C-alpha positions in Angstrom: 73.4 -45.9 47.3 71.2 -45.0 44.4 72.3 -44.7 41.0 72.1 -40.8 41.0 73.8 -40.3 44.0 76.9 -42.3 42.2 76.9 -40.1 39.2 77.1 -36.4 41.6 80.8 -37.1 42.7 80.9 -33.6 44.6 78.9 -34.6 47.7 78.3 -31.2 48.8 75.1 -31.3 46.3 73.5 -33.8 47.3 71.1 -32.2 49.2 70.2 -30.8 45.6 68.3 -33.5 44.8 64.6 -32.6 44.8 61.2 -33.9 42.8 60.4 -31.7 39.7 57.5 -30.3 41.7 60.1 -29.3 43.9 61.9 -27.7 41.2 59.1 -25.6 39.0 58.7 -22.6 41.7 62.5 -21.3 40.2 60.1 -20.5 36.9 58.8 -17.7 36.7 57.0 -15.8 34.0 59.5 -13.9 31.6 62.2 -15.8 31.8 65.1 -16.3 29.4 65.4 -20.0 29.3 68.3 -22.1 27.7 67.6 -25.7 27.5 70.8 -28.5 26.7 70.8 -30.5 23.7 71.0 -30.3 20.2 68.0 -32.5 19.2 68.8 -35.6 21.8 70.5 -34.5 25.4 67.7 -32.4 25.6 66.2 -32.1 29.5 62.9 -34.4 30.0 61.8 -34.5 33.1 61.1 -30.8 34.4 60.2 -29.1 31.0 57.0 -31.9 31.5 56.2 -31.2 34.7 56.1 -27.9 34.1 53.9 -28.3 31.1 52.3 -30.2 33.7 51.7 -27.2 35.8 50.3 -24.7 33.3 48.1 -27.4 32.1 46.7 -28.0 35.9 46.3 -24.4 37.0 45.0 -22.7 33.5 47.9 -21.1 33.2 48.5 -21.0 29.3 49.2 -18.2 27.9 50.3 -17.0 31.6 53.3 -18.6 32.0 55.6 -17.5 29.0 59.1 -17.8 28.5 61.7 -16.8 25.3 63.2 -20.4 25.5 67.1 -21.5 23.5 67.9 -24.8 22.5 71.4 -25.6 20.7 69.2 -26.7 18.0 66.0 -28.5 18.3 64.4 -30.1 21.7 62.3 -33.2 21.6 58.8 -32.8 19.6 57.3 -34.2 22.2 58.1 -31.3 24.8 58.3 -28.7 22.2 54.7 -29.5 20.6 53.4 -29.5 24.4 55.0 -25.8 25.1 53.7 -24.4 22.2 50.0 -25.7 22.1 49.7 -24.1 25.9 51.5 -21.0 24.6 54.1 -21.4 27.1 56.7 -19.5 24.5 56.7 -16.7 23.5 59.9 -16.2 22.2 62.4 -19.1 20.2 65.4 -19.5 18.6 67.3 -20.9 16.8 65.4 -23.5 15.3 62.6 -25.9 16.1 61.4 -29.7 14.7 57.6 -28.6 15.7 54.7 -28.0 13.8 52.2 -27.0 16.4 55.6 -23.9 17.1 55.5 -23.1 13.3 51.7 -22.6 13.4 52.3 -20.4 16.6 55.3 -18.1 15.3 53.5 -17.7 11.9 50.3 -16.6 13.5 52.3 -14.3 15.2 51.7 -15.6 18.7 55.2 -16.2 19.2 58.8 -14.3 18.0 60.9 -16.2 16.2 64.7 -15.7 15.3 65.9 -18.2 12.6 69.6 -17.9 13.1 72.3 -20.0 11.7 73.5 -22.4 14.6 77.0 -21.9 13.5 76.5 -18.1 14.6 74.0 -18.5 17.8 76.4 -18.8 20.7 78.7 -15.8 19.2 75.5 -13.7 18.5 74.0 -14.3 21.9 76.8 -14.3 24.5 78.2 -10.8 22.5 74.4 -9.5 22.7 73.6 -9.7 18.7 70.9 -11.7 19.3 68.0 -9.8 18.0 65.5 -11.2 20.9 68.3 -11.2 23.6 70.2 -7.6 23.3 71.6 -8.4 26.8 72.8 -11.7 26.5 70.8 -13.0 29.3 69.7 -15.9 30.3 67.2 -16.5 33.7 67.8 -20.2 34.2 69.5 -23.2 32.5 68.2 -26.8 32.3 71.2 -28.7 31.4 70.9 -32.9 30.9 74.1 -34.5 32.3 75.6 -37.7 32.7 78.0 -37.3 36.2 79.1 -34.4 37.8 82.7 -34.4 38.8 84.6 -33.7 42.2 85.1 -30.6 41.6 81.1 -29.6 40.5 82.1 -29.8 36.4 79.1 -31.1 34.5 80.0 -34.2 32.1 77.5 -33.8 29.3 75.5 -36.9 27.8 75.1 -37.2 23.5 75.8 -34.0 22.5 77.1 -30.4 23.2 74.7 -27.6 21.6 75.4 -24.6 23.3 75.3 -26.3 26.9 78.8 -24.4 27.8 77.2 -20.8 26.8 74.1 -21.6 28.8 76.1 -23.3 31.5 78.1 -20.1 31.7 75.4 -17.6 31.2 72.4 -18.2 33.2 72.0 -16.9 36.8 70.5 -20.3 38.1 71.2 -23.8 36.8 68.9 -27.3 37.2 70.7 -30.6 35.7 69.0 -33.6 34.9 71.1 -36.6 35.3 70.6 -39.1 33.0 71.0 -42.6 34.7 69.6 -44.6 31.7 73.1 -44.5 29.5 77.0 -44.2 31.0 78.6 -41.7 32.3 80.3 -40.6 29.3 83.3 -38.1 30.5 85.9 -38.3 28.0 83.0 -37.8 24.9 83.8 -34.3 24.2 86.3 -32.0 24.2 85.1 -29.1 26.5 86.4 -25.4 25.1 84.8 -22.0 25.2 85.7 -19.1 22.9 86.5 -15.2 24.2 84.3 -12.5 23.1 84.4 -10.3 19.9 87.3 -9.1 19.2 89.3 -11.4 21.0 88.7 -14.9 19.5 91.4 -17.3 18.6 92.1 -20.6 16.5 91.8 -23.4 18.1 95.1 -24.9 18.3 94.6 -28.4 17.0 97.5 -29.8 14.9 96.8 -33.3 15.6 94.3 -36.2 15.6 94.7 -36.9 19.4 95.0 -33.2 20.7 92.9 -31.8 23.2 92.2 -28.1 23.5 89.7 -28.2 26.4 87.6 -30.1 28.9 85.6 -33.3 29.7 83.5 -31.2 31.4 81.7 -27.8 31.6 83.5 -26.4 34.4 81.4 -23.9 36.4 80.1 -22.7 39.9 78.1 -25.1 41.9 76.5 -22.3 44.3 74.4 -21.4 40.8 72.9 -25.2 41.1 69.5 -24.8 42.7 67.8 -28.2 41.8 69.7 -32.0 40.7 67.6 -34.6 39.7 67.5 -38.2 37.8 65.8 -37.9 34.2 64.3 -41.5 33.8 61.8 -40.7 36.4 58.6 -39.0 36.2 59.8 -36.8 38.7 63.4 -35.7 40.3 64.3 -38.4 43.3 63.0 -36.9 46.6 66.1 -35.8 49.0 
């Protein structure tokens, strides 16, 4: 058995498991995107091939998307967006100068918002280019998914629960090059405005929450490894 068949412990999905090719139809034009990471866990595979894609067909400019990130993505995918104009919307923040160049030549809207506010401010509709709290599709990079379909993150968090529990349809990477790290991060979302509440933490070993983002497997439409150049075929 293949190393990405170990790390989906709910077997029910494997027949998820597609090639990105496979996987770029579930874009379409307009889309609310919100990609995991918060500068490292970052998907790799699809937001390439789908770079790819526009590239191939001429589509720049054509295919446009308002796109989320817990904080920055790679340069490397985020310099390749921008200079095919495949964004036309961003926030919070970005670690891209070709972006910059767009959003200050007014080519794409920008919304420079604090990351300690941007999951309250998007999930309660504050977000000033997201009034309905919506996102179309999630890209989230995981290390295992658990019996029970929870996602176990990789190196960091960002606002992978929010997206996770906001978008309509879901694609995880699974990242096969480093552990499966369940255990990393303690998993816990926050109720809406006016309903939040402390976190109740009183000592160095508590845990308030999760290994994993729990959430619905039906709203998994595409699983694939992220160290290839292309999700394993089924």
């Amino acid at each position: 058995m293949s190393e990405i068949y170990k790390r989906i412990r709910k077997q029910s999905l494997y027949g998820r498991v597609m090639s990105a090719r496979q996987a770029l139809p579930f874009f379409k034009n307009g889309m609310y995107l919100g990609f995991s990471g918060f500068s490292t866990a970052n998907p790799k595979v699809v937001p390439m091939a789908m770079a790819d894609h526009v590239e191939k067909n001429d589509l720049q400019g054509k295919m446009q998307f308002t796109v989320y990130s817990g904080a920055s993505m790679g340069r490397d995918i985020e310099d390749r967006w921008a200079g095919l104009q495949m964004i036309e919307g961003r926030a919070p923040w970005l670690a891209s100068n070709v972006g910059r160049k767009q959003i200050n030549a007014g080519h794409t809207r920008m919304s420079d918002v604090h990351l300690s506010k941007f999951a309250q401010d998007l999930k309660n509709g504050f977000h000033p280019l997201n009034k309905a709290g919506k996102i179309d599709l999630a890209v989230i990079e995981a290390s295992a998914i658990t019996e029970d379909g929870g996602i176990v993150l990789t190196s960091d968090v960002g606002m992978s629960l929010e997206f996770i529990k906001m978008a309509e349809k879901i694609i995880i990477e699974i990242n096969t090059a480093i552990p499966a790290v369940e255990g990393l991060f303690d998993i816990v979302g926050t109720e809406s405005y006016p309903n939040t509440l402390l976190s109740q933490i009183t000592g160095v070993d508590d845990r308030v929450g999760n290994t994993f983002v729990p959430w619905d497997p039906k709203r998994s439409i595409a699983i694939g490894d992220s160290r290839e150049r292309g999700f394993r075929k089924a």
